[in-house]
Amino acid sequence: MSVASRRPPSSAVKHADGHAYTEEEKVGFVDYINSRLANDPDVADIVPIEKSNLDIIPAVQQSVLLNKLLHKLFPDKVDLNKVIVNAKMNMFESIQN
């Protein structure tokens, strides 16, 4: 893969940390997450995620949403009994997840 093929398209949102994504990618991810976790009570305060802004960023920071999504995709790989589900999670709980 050449360097040119790894560059994000000019329409991509670029962040200082090197991440880049297009609006279409963000909307696709948000739609997918919303559809997979729509009825999950543990993430009811997060889902549905608004796709017209950057609500996805804080939604994934505490890791509960990501763990739930990974469990939906790979049920044998994520032990939800070890996931801390707490609306006011501290930094250490978030890292543990």
CSV table of N, CA and C in Angstrom, one decimal:
chain,number,residue,atom,x,y,z
A,1,MET,N,0.9,-1.2,0.0
A,1,MET,CA,0.0,0.0,0.0
A,1,MET,C,0.9,1.2,0.0
A,2,SER,N,0.7,2.1,-0.9
A,2,SER,CA,1.5,3.3,-1.0
A,2,SER,C,1.0,4.3,0.0
A,3,VAL,N,1.9,5.3,0.3
A,3,VAL,CA,1.6,6.4,1.2
A,3,VAL,C,0.4,7.1,0.7
A,4,ALA,N,0.3,7.4,-0.6
A,4,ALA,CA,-0.8,8.2,-1.2
A,4,ALA,C,-2.1,7.5,-0.9
A,5,SER,N,-2.2,6.1,-1.0
A,5,SER,CA,-3.4,5.4,-0.8
A,5,SER,C,-3.9,5.4,0.7
A,6,ARG,N,-3.0,5.8,1.6
A,6,ARG,CA,-3.4,5.8,3.0
A,6,ARG,C,-3.8,7.2,3.5
A,7,ARG,N,-3.6,8.2,2.6
A,7,ARG,CA,-4.0,9.5,3.0
A,7,ARG,C,-5.6,9.6,3.0
A,8,PRO,N,-6.1,10.3,4.0
A,8,PRO,CA,-7.6,10.5,4.0
A,8,PRO,C,-8.0,11.4,2.9
A,9,PRO,N,-9.2,11.2,2.4
A,9,PRO,CA,-9.7,12.1,1.4
A,9,PRO,C,-9.8,13.5,1.8
A,10,SER,N,-9.8,14.4,0.9
A,10,SER,CA,-9.8,15.9,1.2
A,10,SER,C,-11.0,16.3,2.0
A,11,SER,N,-12.1,15.5,1.9
A,11,SER,CA,-13.3,15.8,2.7
A,11,SER,C,-13.3,15.3,4.1
A,12,ALA,N,-12.2,14.6,4.5
A,12,ALA,CA,-12.1,14.0,5.8
A,12,ALA,C,-11.9,15.1,6.9
A,13,VAL,N,-12.5,14.8,8.1
A,13,VAL,CA,-12.2,15.6,9.2
A,13,VAL,C,-10.9,15.2,9.8
A,14,LYS,N,-9.9,16.1,10.0
A,14,LYS,CA,-8.6,15.7,10.5
A,14,LYS,C,-8.4,16.3,11.9
A,15,HIS,N,-7.9,15.4,12.8
A,15,HIS,CA,-7.7,15.9,14.2
A,15,HIS,C,-6.2,15.9,14.4
A,16,ALA,N,-5.8,16.7,15.4
A,16,ALA,CA,-4.4,16.9,15.7
A,16,ALA,C,-3.7,15.6,16.1
A,17,ASP,N,-4.4,14.6,16.6
A,17,ASP,CA,-3.8,13.3,17.0
A,17,ASP,C,-3.6,12.4,15.9
A,18,GLY,N,-3.9,12.8,14.7
A,18,GLY,CA,-3.7,12.0,13.5
A,18,GLY,C,-4.9,11.2,13.0
A,19,HIS,N,-6.0,11.2,13.7
A,19,HIS,CA,-7.2,10.5,13.3
A,19,HIS,C,-7.9,11.3,12.2
A,20,ALA,N,-8.4,10.6,11.2
A,20,ALA,CA,-9.2,11.3,10.2
A,20,ALA,C,-10.3,10.4,9.7
A,21,TYR,N,-11.5,11.0,9.4
A,21,TYR,CA,-12.6,10.3,9.0
A,21,TYR,C,-13.5,11.2,8.2
A,22,THR,N,-14.3,10.6,7.3
A,22,THR,CA,-15.2,11.4,6.5
A,22,THR,C,-16.6,11.5,7.3
A,23,GLU,N,-17.4,12.4,6.9
A,23,GLU,CA,-18.7,12.5,7.5
A,23,GLU,C,-19.5,11.3,7.3
A,24,GLU,N,-19.4,10.7,6.1
A,24,GLU,CA,-20.1,9.5,5.7
A,24,GLU,C,-19.7,8.3,6.6
A,25,GLU,N,-18.4,8.2,6.9
A,25,GLU,CA,-17.9,7.2,7.8
A,25,GLU,C,-18.5,7.3,9.2
A,26,LYS,N,-18.5,8.6,9.7
A,26,LYS,CA,-19.0,8.8,11.1
A,26,LYS,C,-20.5,8.5,11.1
A,27,VAL,N,-21.2,8.9,10.2
A,27,VAL,CA,-22.7,8.6,10.1
A,27,VAL,C,-22.9,7.1,10.0
A,28,GLY,N,-22.1,6.4,9.2
A,28,GLY,CA,-22.2,5.0,9.1
A,28,GLY,C,-22.0,4.3,10.4
A,29,PHE,N,-20.9,4.7,11.1
A,29,PHE,CA,-20.6,4.1,12.4
A,29,PHE,C,-21.7,4.4,13.5
A,30,VAL,N,-22.2,5.6,13.5
A,30,VAL,CA,-23.2,6.0,14.4
A,30,VAL,C,-24.5,5.2,14.1
A,31,ASP,N,-24.9,5.1,12.9
A,31,ASP,CA,-26.1,4.3,12.5
A,31,ASP,C,-25.9,2.8,12.9
A,32,TYR,N,-24.8,2.3,12.7
A,32,TYR,CA,-24.5,0.9,13.1
A,32,TYR,C,-24.6,0.7,14.6
A,33,ILE,N,-23.9,1.5,15.3
A,33,ILE,CA,-24.0,1.4,16.8
A,33,ILE,C,-25.4,1.6,17.3
A,34,ASN,N,-26.1,2.6,16.8
A,34,ASN,CA,-27.5,2.8,17.2
A,34,ASN,C,-28.4,1.6,16.9
A,35,SER,N,-28.2,1.0,15.8
A,35,SER,CA,-29.0,-0.2,15.4
A,35,SER,C,-28.7,-1.4,16.3
A,36,ARG,N,-27.5,-1.6,16.6
A,36,ARG,CA,-27.0,-2.8,17.3
A,36,ARG,C,-27.4,-2.7,18.8
A,37,LEU,N,-27.3,-1.5,19.4
A,37,LEU,CA,-27.5,-1.3,20.8
A,37,LEU,C,-28.7,-0.5,21.2
A,38,ALA,N,-29.7,-0.4,20.3
A,38,ALA,CA,-30.9,0.4,20.5
A,38,ALA,C,-31.7,0.0,21.8
A,39,ASN,N,-31.7,-1.3,22.1
A,39,ASN,CA,-32.5,-1.8,23.2
A,39,ASN,C,-31.7,-2.2,24.4
A,40,ASP,N,-30.5,-1.8,24.5
A,40,ASP,CA,-29.6,-2.2,25.6
A,40,ASP,C,-29.8,-1.2,26.7
A,41,PRO,N,-30.3,-1.7,27.9
A,41,PRO,CA,-30.5,-0.8,29.0
A,41,PRO,C,-29.2,-0.2,29.6
A,42,ASP,N,-28.1,-0.9,29.5
A,42,ASP,CA,-26.9,-0.4,30.0
A,42,ASP,C,-26.3,0.8,29.3
A,43,VAL,N,-26.7,1.0,28.1
A,43,VAL,CA,-26.3,2.2,27.3
A,43,VAL,C,-27.4,3.1,26.9
A,44,ALA,N,-28.6,3.0,27.6
A,44,ALA,CA,-29.7,3.8,27.3
A,44,ALA,C,-29.5,5.3,27.4
A,45,ASP,N,-28.6,5.7,28.3
A,45,ASP,CA,-28.3,7.1,28.5
A,45,ASP,C,-27.3,7.6,27.4
A,46,ILE,N,-26.8,6.7,26.5
A,46,ILE,CA,-25.9,7.1,25.5
A,46,ILE,C,-26.5,6.9,24.1
A,47,VAL,N,-27.2,5.8,23.9
A,47,VAL,CA,-27.8,5.5,22.6
A,47,VAL,C,-29.3,5.9,22.6
A,48,PRO,N,-29.8,6.5,21.6
A,48,PRO,CA,-29.1,6.7,20.3
A,48,PRO,C,-28.2,7.9,20.3
A,49,ILE,N,-27.1,7.7,19.6
A,49,ILE,CA,-26.1,8.8,19.4
A,49,ILE,C,-26.6,9.7,18.3
A,50,GLU,N,-26.4,11.0,18.5
A,50,GLU,CA,-26.8,11.9,17.4
A,50,GLU,C,-25.7,11.9,16.4
A,51,LYS,N,-26.1,11.8,15.1
A,51,LYS,CA,-25.1,11.6,14.0
A,51,LYS,C,-24.8,13.0,13.4
A,52,SER,N,-25.5,14.0,13.7
A,52,SER,CA,-25.2,15.3,13.1
A,52,SER,C,-24.1,16.1,13.8
A,53,ASN,N,-23.6,15.6,14.9
A,53,ASN,CA,-22.5,16.3,15.6
A,53,ASN,C,-21.4,15.2,16.0
A,54,LEU,N,-20.6,15.6,17.0
A,54,LEU,CA,-19.5,14.7,17.5
A,54,LEU,C,-19.9,14.0,18.8
A,55,ASP,N,-21.1,13.7,19.0
A,55,ASP,CA,-21.5,13.0,20.2
A,55,ASP,C,-20.9,11.6,20.3
A,56,ILE,N,-20.5,11.0,19.2
A,56,ILE,CA,-19.9,9.7,19.3
A,56,ILE,C,-18.6,9.7,20.1
A,57,ILE,N,-17.8,10.8,20.1
A,57,ILE,CA,-16.6,10.9,20.8
A,57,ILE,C,-16.7,10.6,22.3
A,58,PRO,N,-17.5,11.4,23.0
A,58,PRO,CA,-17.7,11.1,24.4
A,58,PRO,C,-18.5,9.8,24.7
A,59,ALA,N,-19.3,9.4,23.7
A,59,ALA,CA,-20.0,8.1,23.9
A,59,ALA,C,-19.1,6.9,24.0
A,60,VAL,N,-18.0,6.9,23.4
A,60,VAL,CA,-17.1,5.8,23.4
A,60,VAL,C,-16.0,5.9,24.5
A,61,GLN,N,-15.9,7.0,25.1
A,61,GLN,CA,-14.7,7.3,26.1
A,61,GLN,C,-14.8,6.4,27.3
A,62,GLN,N,-15.9,6.0,27.8
A,62,GLN,CA,-15.9,5.2,29.0
A,62,GLN,C,-15.9,3.7,28.7
A,63,SER,N,-15.9,3.3,27.5
A,63,SER,CA,-15.6,2.0,27.0
A,63,SER,C,-16.8,1.0,27.2
A,64,VAL,N,-17.9,1.4,27.9
A,64,VAL,CA,-19.0,0.6,28.1
A,64,VAL,C,-19.7,0.3,26.7
A,65,LEU,N,-19.9,1.3,25.9
A,65,LEU,CA,-20.5,1.2,24.6
A,65,LEU,C,-19.6,0.3,23.7
A,66,LEU,N,-18.3,0.4,23.7
A,66,LEU,CA,-17.4,-0.4,22.9
A,66,LEU,C,-17.5,-1.8,23.3
A,67,ASN,N,-17.4,-2.1,24.6
A,67,ASN,CA,-17.5,-3.4,25.1
A,67,ASN,C,-18.8,-4.1,24.8
A,68,LYS,N,-19.9,-3.4,24.9
A,68,LYS,CA,-21.2,-3.9,24.5
A,68,LYS,C,-21.3,-4.2,23.0
A,69,LEU,N,-20.8,-3.3,22.2
A,69,LEU,CA,-20.8,-3.6,20.8
A,69,LEU,C,-19.9,-4.8,20.4
A,70,LEU,N,-18.7,-4.9,21.0
A,70,LEU,CA,-17.8,-6.0,20.8
A,70,LEU,C,-18.5,-7.3,21.2
A,71,HIS,N,-19.2,-7.3,22.3
A,71,HIS,CA,-19.9,-8.5,22.8
A,71,HIS,C,-21.0,-8.9,21.8
A,72,LYS,N,-21.7,-7.9,21.2
A,72,LYS,CA,-22.7,-8.3,20.2
A,72,LYS,C,-22.0,-9.0,19.0
A,73,LEU,N,-20.8,-8.5,18.6
A,73,LEU,CA,-20.1,-9.1,17.5
A,73,LEU,C,-19.4,-10.4,17.8
A,74,PHE,N,-18.8,-10.5,19.0
A,74,PHE,CA,-18.0,-11.6,19.4
A,74,PHE,C,-18.4,-12.0,20.8
A,75,PRO,N,-19.6,-12.7,21.0
A,75,PRO,CA,-20.1,-13.0,22.3
A,75,PRO,C,-19.1,-13.8,23.2
A,76,ASP,N,-18.3,-14.6,22.6
A,76,ASP,CA,-17.4,-15.5,23.4
A,76,ASP,C,-16.1,-14.8,23.8
A,77,LYS,N,-15.9,-13.6,23.3
A,77,LYS,CA,-14.7,-12.9,23.6
A,77,LYS,C,-14.7,-11.8,24.6
A,78,VAL,N,-15.9,-11.3,24.9
A,78,VAL,CA,-16.1,-10.2,25.9
A,78,VAL,C,-17.0,-10.7,27.0
A,79,ASP,N,-16.4,-10.7,28.2
A,79,ASP,CA,-17.1,-11.1,29.4
A,79,ASP,C,-17.8,-9.9,30.0
A,80,LEU,N,-19.1,-9.7,29.8
A,80,LEU,CA,-19.8,-8.5,30.3
A,80,LEU,C,-19.9,-8.5,31.8
A,81,ASN,N,-19.7,-9.6,32.5
A,81,ASN,CA,-19.7,-9.6,33.9
A,81,ASN,C,-18.5,-8.8,34.5
A,82,LYS,N,-17.5,-8.6,33.7
A,82,LYS,CA,-16.3,-7.8,34.1
A,82,LYS,C,-16.3,-6.4,33.7
A,83,VAL,N,-17.3,-6.0,32.9
A,83,VAL,CA,-17.5,-4.6,32.4
A,83,VAL,C,-18.2,-3.8,33.5
A,84,ILE,N,-17.5,-2.7,33.9
A,84,ILE,CA,-18.1,-1.8,34.9
A,84,ILE,C,-19.1,-0.9,34.2
A,85,VAL,N,-20.4,-0.9,34.6
A,85,VAL,CA,-21.4,-0.1,34.1
A,85,VAL,C,-21.8,0.9,35.2
A,86,ASN,N,-21.4,2.1,35.0
A,86,ASN,CA,-21.7,3.1,36.0
A,86,ASN,C,-21.8,4.5,35.3
A,87,ALA,N,-22.9,5.2,35.5
A,87,ALA,CA,-23.1,6.5,34.9
A,87,ALA,C,-22.0,7.5,35.2
A,88,LYS,N,-21.5,7.4,36.4
A,88,LYS,CA,-20.4,8.4,36.9
A,88,LYS,C,-19.1,7.6,37.1
A,89,MET,N,-18.7,7.0,36.0
A,89,MET,CA,-17.5,6.2,36.1
A,89,MET,C,-16.2,7.1,36.3
A,90,ASN,N,-15.3,6.7,37.1
A,90,ASN,CA,-14.1,7.5,37.3
A,90,ASN,C,-13.1,7.0,36.3
A,91,MET,N,-11.9,7.7,36.2
A,91,MET,CA,-10.9,7.4,35.2
A,91,MET,C,-10.4,6.0,35.3
A,92,PHE,N,-10.2,5.5,36.5
A,92,PHE,CA,-9.7,4.1,36.7
A,92,PHE,C,-10.7,3.1,36.3
A,93,GLU,N,-11.9,3.3,36.5
A,93,GLU,CA,-13.0,2.3,36.0
A,93,GLU,C,-13.0,2.3,34.5
A,94,SER,N,-12.9,3.5,33.9
A,94,SER,CA,-12.9,3.6,32.5
A,94,SER,C,-11.7,2.8,31.9
A,95,ILE,N,-10.6,3.0,32.4
A,95,ILE,CA,-9.4,2.3,32.0
A,95,ILE,C,-9.5,0.8,32.1
A,96,GLN,N,-10.1,0.4,33.3
A,96,GLN,CA,-10.2,-1.0,33.5
A,96,GLN,C,-11.1,-1.7,32.4
A,97,ASN,N,-12.1,-1.0,32.0
A,97,ASN,CA,-13.0,-1.5,31.0
A,97,ASN,C,-12.2,-1.7,29.7
